[in-house]
mmCIF file of C-alpha atoms and ligand atoms in Angstrom:
data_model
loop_
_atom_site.group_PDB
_atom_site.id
_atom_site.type_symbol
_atom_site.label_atom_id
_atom_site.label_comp_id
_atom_site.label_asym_id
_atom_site.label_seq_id
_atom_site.Cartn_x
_atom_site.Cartn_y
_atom_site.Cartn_z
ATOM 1 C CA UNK G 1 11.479 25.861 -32.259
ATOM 2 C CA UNK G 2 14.589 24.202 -33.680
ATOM 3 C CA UNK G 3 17.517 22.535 -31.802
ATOM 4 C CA UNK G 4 20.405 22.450 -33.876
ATOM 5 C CA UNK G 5 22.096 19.170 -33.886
ATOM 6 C CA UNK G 6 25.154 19.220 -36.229
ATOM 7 C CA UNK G 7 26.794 20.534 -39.451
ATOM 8 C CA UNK G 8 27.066 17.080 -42.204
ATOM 9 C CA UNK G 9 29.476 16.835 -44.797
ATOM 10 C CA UNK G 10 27.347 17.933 -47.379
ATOM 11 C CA UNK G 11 26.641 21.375 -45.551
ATOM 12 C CA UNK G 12 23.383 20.246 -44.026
ATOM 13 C CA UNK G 13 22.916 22.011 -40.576
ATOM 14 C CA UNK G 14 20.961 18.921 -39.244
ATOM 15 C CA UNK G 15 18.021 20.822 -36.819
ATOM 16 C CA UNK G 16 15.254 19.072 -34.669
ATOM 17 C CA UNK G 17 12.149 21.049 -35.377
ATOM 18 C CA UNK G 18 10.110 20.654 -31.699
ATOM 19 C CA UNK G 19 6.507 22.333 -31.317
ATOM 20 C CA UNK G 20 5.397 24.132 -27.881
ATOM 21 C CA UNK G 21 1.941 24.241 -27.417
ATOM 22 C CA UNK G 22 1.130 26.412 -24.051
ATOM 23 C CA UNK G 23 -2.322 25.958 -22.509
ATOM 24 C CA UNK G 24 -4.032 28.739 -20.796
ATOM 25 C CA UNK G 25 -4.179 26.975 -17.522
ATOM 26 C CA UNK G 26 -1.451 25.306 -15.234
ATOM 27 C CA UNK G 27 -0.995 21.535 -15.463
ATOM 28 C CA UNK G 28 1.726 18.919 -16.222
ATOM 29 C CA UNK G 29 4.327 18.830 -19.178
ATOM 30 C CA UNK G 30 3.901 16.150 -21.704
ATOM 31 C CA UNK G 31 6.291 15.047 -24.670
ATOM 32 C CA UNK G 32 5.435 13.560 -27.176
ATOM 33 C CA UNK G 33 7.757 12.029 -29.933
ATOM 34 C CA UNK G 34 7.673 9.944 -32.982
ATOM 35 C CA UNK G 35 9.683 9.265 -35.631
ATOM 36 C CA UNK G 36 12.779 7.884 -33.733
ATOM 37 C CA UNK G 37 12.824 4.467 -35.822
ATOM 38 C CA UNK G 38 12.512 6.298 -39.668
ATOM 39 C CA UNK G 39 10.755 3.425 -41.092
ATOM 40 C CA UNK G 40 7.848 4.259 -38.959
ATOM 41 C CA UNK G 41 5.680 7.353 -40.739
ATOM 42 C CA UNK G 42 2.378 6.688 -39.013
ATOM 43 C CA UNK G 43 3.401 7.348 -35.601
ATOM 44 C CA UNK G 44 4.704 11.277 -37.536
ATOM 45 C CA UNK G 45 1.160 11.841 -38.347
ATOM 46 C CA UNK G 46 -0.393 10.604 -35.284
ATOM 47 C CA UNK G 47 1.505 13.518 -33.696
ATOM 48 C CA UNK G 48 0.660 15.641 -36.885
ATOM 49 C CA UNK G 49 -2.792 14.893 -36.316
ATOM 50 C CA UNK G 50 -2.974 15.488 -32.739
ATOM 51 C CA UNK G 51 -1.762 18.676 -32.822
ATOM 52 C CA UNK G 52 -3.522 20.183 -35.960
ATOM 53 C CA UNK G 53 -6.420 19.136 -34.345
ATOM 54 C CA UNK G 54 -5.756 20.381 -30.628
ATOM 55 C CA UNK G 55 -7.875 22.870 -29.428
ATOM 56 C CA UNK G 56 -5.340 25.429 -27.257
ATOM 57 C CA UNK G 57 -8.059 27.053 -25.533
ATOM 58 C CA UNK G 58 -8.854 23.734 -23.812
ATOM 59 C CA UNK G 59 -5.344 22.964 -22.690
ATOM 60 C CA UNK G 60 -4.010 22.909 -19.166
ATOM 61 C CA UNK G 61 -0.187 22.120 -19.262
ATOM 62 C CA UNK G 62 1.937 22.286 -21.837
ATOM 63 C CA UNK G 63 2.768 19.560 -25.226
ATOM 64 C CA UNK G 64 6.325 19.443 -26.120
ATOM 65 C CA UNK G 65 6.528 17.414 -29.486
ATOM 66 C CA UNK G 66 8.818 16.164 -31.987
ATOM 67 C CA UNK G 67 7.452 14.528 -35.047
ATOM 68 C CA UNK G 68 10.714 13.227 -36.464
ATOM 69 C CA UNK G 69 13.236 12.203 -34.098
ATOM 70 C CA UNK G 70 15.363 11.205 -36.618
ATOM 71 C CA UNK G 71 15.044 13.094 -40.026
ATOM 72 C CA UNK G 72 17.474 11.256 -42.099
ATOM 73 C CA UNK G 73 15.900 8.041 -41.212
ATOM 74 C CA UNK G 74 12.510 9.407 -41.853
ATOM 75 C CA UNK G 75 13.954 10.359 -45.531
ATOM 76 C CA UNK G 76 15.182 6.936 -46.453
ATOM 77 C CA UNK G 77 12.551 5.232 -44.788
ATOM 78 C CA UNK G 78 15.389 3.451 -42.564
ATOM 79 C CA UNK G 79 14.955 1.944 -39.208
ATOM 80 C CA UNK G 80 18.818 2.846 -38.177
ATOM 81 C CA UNK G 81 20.418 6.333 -39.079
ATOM 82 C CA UNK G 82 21.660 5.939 -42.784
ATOM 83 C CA UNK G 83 25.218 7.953 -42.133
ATOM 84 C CA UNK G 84 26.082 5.849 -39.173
ATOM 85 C CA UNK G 85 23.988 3.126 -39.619
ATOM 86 C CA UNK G 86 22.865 3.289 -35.503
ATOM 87 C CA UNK G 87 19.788 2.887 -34.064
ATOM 88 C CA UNK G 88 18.630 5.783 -32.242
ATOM 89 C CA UNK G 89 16.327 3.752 -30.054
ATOM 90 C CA UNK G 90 19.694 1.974 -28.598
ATOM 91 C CA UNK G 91 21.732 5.248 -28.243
ATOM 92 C CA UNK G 92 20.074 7.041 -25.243
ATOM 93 C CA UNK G 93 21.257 9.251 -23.170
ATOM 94 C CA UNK G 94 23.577 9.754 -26.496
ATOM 95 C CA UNK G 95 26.809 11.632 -26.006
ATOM 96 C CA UNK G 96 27.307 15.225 -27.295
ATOM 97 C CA UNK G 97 31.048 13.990 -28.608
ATOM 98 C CA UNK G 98 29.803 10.849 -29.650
ATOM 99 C CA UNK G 99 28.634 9.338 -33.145
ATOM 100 C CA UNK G 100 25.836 11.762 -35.324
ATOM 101 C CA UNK G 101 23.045 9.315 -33.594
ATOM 102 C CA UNK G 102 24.700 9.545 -30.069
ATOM 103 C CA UNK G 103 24.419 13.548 -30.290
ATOM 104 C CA UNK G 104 21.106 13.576 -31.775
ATOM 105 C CA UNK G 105 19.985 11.283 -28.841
ATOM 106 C CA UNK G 106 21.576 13.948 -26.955
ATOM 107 C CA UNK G 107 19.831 16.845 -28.247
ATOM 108 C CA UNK G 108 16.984 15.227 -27.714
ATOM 109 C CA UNK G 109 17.551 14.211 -23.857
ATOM 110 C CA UNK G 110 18.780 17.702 -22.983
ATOM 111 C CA UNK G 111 15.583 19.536 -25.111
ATOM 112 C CA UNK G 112 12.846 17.241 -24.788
ATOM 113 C CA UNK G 113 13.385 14.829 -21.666
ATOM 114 C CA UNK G 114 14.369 17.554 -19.487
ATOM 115 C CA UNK G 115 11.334 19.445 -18.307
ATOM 116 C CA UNK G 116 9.196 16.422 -19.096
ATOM 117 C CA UNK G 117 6.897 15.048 -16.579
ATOM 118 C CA UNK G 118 5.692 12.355 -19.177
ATOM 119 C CA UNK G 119 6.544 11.571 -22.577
ATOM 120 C CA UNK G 120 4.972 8.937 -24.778
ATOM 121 C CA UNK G 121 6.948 7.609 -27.560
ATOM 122 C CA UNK G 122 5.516 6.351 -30.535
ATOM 123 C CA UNK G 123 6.573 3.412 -32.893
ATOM 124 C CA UNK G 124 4.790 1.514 -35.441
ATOM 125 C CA UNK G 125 6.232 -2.035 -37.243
ATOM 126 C CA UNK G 126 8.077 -1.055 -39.611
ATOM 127 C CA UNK G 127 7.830 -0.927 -43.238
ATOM 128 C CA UNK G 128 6.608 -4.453 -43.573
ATOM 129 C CA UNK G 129 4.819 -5.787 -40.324
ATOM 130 C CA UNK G 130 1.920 -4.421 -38.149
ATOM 131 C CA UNK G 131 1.996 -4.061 -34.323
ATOM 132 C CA UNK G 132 -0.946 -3.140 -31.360
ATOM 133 C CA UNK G 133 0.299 -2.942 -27.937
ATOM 134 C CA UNK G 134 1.914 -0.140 -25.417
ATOM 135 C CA UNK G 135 4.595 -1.193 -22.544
ATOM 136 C CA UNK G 136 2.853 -1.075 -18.884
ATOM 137 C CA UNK G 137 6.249 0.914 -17.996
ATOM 138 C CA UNK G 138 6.387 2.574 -14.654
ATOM 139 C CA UNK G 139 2.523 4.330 -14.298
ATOM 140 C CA UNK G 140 0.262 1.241 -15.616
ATOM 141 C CA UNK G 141 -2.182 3.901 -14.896
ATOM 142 C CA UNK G 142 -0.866 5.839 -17.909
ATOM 143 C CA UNK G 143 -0.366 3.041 -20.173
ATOM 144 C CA UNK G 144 -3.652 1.504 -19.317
ATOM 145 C CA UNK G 145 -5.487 5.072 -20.240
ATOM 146 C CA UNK G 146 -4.168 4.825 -23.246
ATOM 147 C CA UNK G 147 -6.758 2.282 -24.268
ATOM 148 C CA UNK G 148 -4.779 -0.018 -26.146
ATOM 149 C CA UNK G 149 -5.948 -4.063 -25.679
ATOM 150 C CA UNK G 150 -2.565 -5.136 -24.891
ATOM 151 C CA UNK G 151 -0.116 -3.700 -21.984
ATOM 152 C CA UNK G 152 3.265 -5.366 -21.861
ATOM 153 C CA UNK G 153 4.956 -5.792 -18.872
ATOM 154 C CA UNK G 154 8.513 -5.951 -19.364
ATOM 155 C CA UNK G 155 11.160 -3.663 -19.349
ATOM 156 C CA UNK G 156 12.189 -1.129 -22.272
ATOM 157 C CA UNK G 157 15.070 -1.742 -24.184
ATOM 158 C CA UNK G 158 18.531 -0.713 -22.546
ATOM 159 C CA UNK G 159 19.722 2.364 -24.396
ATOM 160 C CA UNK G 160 16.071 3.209 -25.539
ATOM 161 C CA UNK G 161 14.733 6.549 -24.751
ATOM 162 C CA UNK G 162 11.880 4.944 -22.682
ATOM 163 C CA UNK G 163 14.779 3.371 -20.332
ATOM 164 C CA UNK G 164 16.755 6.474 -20.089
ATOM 165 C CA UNK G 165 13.510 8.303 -19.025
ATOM 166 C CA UNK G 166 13.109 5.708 -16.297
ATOM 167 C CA UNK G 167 16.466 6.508 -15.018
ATOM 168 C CA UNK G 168 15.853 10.267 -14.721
ATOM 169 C CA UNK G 169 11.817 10.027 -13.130
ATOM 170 C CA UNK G 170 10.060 10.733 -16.412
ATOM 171 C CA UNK G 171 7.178 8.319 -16.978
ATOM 172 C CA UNK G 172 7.319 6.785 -20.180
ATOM 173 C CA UNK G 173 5.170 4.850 -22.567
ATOM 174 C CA UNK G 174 6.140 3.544 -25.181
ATOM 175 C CA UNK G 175 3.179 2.905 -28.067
ATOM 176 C CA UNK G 176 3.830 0.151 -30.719
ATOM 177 C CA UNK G 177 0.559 1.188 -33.446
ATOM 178 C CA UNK G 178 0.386 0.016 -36.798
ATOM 179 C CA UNK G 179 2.919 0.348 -39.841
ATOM 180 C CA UNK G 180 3.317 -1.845 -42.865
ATOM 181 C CA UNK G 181 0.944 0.443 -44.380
ATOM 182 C CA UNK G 182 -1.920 -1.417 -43.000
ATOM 183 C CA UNK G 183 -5.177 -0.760 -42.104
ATOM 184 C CA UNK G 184 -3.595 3.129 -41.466
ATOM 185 C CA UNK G 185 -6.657 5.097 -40.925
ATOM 186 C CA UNK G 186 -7.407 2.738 -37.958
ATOM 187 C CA UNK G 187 -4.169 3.066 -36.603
ATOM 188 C CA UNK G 188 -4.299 7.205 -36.931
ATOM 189 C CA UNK G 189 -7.486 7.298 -35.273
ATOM 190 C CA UNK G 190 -6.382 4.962 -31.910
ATOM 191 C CA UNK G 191 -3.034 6.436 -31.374
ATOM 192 C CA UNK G 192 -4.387 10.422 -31.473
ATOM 193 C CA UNK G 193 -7.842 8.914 -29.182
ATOM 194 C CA UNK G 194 -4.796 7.463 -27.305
ATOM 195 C CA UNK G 195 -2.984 10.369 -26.393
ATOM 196 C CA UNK G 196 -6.050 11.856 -26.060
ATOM 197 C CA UNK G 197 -6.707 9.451 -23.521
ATOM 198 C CA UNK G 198 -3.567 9.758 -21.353
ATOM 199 C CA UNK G 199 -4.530 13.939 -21.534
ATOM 200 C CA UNK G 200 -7.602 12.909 -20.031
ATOM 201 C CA UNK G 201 -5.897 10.900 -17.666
ATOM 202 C CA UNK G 202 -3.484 13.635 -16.791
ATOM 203 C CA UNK G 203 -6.172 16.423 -16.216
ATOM 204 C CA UNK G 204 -4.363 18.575 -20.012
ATOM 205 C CA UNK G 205 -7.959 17.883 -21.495
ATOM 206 C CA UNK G 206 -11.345 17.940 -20.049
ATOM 207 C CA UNK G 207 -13.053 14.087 -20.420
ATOM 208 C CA UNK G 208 -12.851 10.353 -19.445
ATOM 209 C CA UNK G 209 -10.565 7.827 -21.925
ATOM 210 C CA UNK G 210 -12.316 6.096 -23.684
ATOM 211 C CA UNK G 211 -11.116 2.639 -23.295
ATOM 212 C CA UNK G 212 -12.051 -0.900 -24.885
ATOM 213 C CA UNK G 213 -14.108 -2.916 -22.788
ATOM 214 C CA UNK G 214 -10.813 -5.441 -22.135
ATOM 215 C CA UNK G 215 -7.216 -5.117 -20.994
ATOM 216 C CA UNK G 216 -4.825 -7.309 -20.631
ATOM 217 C CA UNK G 217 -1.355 -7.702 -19.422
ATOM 218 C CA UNK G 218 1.923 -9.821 -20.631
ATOM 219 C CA UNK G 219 4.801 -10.556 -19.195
ATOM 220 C CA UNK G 220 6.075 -12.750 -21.167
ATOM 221 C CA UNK G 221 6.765 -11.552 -24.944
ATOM 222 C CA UNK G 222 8.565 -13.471 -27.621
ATOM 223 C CA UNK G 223 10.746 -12.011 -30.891
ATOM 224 C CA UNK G 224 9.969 -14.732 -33.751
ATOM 225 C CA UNK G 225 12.969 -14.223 -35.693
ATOM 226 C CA UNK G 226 13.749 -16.542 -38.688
ATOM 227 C CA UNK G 227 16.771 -17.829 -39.148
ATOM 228 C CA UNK G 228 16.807 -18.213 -43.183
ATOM 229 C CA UNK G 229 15.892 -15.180 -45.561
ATOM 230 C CA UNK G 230 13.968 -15.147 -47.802
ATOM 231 C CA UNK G 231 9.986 -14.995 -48.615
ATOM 232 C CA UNK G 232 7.716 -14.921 -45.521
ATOM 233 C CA UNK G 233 4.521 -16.330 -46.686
ATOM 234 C CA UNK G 234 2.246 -15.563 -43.874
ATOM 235 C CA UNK G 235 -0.947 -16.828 -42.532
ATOM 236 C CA UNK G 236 -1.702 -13.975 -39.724
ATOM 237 C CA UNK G 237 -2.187 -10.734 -41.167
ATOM 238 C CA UNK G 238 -2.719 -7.589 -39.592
ATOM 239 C CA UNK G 239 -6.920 -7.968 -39.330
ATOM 240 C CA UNK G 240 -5.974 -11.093 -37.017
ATOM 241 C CA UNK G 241 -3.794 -8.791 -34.197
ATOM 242 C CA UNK G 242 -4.593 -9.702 -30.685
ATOM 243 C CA UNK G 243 -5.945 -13.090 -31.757
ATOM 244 C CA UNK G 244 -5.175 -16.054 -29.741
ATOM 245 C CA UNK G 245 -3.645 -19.030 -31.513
ATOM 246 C CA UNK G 246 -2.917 -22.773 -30.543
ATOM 247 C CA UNK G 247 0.804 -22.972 -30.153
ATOM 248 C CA UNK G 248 2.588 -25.022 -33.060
ATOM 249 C CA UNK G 249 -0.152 -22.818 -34.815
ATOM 250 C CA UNK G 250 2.227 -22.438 -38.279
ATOM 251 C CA UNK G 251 2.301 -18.539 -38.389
ATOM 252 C CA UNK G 252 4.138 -18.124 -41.887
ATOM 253 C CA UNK G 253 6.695 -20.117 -43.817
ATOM 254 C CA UNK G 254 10.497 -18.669 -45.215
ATOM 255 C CA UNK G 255 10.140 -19.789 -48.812
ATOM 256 C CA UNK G 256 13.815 -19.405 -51.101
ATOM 257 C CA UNK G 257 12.899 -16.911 -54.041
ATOM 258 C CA UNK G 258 15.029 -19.357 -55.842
ATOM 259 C CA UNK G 259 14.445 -22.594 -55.596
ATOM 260 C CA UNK G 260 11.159 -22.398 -53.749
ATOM 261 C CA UNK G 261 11.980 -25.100 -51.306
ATOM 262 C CA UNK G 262 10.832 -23.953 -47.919
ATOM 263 C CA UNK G 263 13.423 -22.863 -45.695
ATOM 264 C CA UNK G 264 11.600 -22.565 -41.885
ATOM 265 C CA UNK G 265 8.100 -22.863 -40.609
ATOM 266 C CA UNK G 266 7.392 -20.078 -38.180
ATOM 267 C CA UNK G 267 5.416 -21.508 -35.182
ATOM 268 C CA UNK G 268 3.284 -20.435 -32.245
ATOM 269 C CA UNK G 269 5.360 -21.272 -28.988
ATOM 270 C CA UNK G 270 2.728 -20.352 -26.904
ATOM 271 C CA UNK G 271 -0.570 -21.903 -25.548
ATOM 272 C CA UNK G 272 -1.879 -19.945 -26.335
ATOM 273 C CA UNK G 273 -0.277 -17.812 -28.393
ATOM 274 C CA UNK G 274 -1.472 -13.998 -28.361
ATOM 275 C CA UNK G 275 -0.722 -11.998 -31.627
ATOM 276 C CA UNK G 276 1.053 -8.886 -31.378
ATOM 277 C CA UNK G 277 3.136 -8.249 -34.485
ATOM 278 C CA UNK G 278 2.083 -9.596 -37.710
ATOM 279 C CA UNK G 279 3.465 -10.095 -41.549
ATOM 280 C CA UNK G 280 1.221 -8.981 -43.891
ATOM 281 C CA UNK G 281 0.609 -11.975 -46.719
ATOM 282 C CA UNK G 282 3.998 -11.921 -48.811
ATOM 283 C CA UNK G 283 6.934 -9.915 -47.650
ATOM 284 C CA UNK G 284 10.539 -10.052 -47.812
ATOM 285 C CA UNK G 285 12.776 -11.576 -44.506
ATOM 286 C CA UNK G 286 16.373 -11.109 -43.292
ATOM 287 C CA UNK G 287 17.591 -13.452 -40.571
ATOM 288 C CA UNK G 288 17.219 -11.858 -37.362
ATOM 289 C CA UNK G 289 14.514 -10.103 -39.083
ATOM 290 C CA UNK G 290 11.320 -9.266 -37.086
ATOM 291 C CA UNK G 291 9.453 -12.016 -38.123
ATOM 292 C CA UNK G 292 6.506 -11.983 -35.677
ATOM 293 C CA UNK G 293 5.699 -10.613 -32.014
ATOM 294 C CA UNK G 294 3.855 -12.971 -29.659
ATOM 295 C CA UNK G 295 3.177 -12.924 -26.057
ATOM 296 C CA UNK G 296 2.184 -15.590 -23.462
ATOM 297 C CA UNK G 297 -1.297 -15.850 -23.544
ATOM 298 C CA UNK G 298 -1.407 -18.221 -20.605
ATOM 299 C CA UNK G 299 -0.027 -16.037 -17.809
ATOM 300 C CA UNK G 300 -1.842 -12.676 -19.252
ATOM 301 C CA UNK G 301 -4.134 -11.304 -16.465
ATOM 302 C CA UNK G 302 -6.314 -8.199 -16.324
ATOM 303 C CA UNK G 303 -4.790 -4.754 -16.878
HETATM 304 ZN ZN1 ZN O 1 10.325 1.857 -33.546
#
């Protein structure tokens, strides 16, 4: 199936490719869609991967996917939309007059949302940090089946698709898994178990989750975002995710490329300080940049 989006200037008729997998017995609709950030390829072949490997015969329900939500971005490897610069995860519900990112957001509202009785949307870090947690959103039930370590408590970001969904009485969860081409087999592996999982959980597939043997819940969640570019040298890399730090822990350093003076010490704020997005060793920083993801380790309770 295709939704056609729009016509670009260079005669492009921009499409959203969706797959419809029909199981032979009734049961609930899920969605599932990756890709909406561009910079984030391993959540494209967790869905890949699910569905290649999906056994029909098995299914109750139906799977809606979409693998790339946002196929320009996915090209250049881009977090925002590279002919409007927007990010599609800030556009929702989208607007059918609106910017090329507000009608895809659009497109996708009125073809995948609709109909939906869950979705699960799935990011990674980025091209140069890795990330392990899902949002608790509005079913903890669902996000806890998942089988991730760490649920989040907090709300989704306004305009994200996961906040829209919330407005309209589709369950979300949003899945943060991997990226900075780290440790990528791992990350393949728990997001398809994952979904898996939340099948399971919704009765699509026959079979108990299989979760860790702890969960745990934050509410409290902190963006560590430098202030000076540069060089992040850091000292948490993605083998130490879900760790628990002292806070005033140094996490990395902003180095100039320059001069090599150090420009900002990156600290834990927390006590403790639970890891959720990491730098790998040496990687480049903007200001405002994610540097690092930590939660509140001190108010985290059982999931
Ligand atoms: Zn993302």
């Amino acid at each position: 199936m295709r939704a056609p989006v729009a016509t670009l200037a260079n005669g492009h008729r921009l499409e959203l490719p969706f797959h419809h997998v029909q199981g032979m017995d009734d049961g609930p609709r899920l969605g599932v869609i990756a890709g909406i950030h561009g910079d984030e390829p391993l959540g494209v072949e967790i869905v890949r991967r699910l569905l290649v490997e999906l056994d029909t015969r098995t299914l109750r329900g139906e799977l809606l996917a979409v693998p790339v939500a946002n196929p320009y971005a996915f090209a250049a490897l881009t977090r925002h939309t590279p002919i409007d610069a927007a990010n599609l995860n800030r556009s929702f519900p989208g607007n059918t007059d609106g910017t090329l990112t507000q009608q895809l957001a659009h497109v996708i509202c009125a073809e995948l949302l609709a109909g939906c009785d869950s979705l699960i949307d799935v990011h990674s870090g980025g091209n140069l940090a890795t990330v392990d947690y899902v949002y608790a959103g509005s079913d903890r039930t669902l996000a806890k089946a998942f089988g991730c370590e760490i649920l989040y408590g907090g709300a989704a970001p306004a305009g994200s698709l996961a906040a829209y969904a919330a407005e309209v009485g589709v369950t979300t969860l949003i899945v943060e898994l991997g990226g900075g081409q780290q440790r990528n087999e791992h990350f393949v592996e728990k997001g398809v178990r994952g979904i898996r999982n939340v099948m399971k959980h919704l009765g699509m597939i026959d079979g108990e989750p299989q979760l860790p043997g702890e969960q745990i819940i934050v509410d409290e969640l902190a963006d560590l975002k430098p202030h000076q570019g540069g060089l992040m040298l850091s000292s948490f890399g993605p083998a130490r995710l879900g760790e628990a730090v002292e806070s005033e822990t140094e996490l990395a350093r902003v180095v100039s490329p320059y001069s090599f003076d150090v420009l900002e010490s990156i600290a834990a704020p927390f006590d403790p300080t639970l890891l959720v997005l990491v730098r790998e060793a040496v990687t480049t920083v903007e200001p405002g940049d994610f540097g690092f993801i930590v939660a509140n380790g001190a108010t985290a309770v059982a999931a």
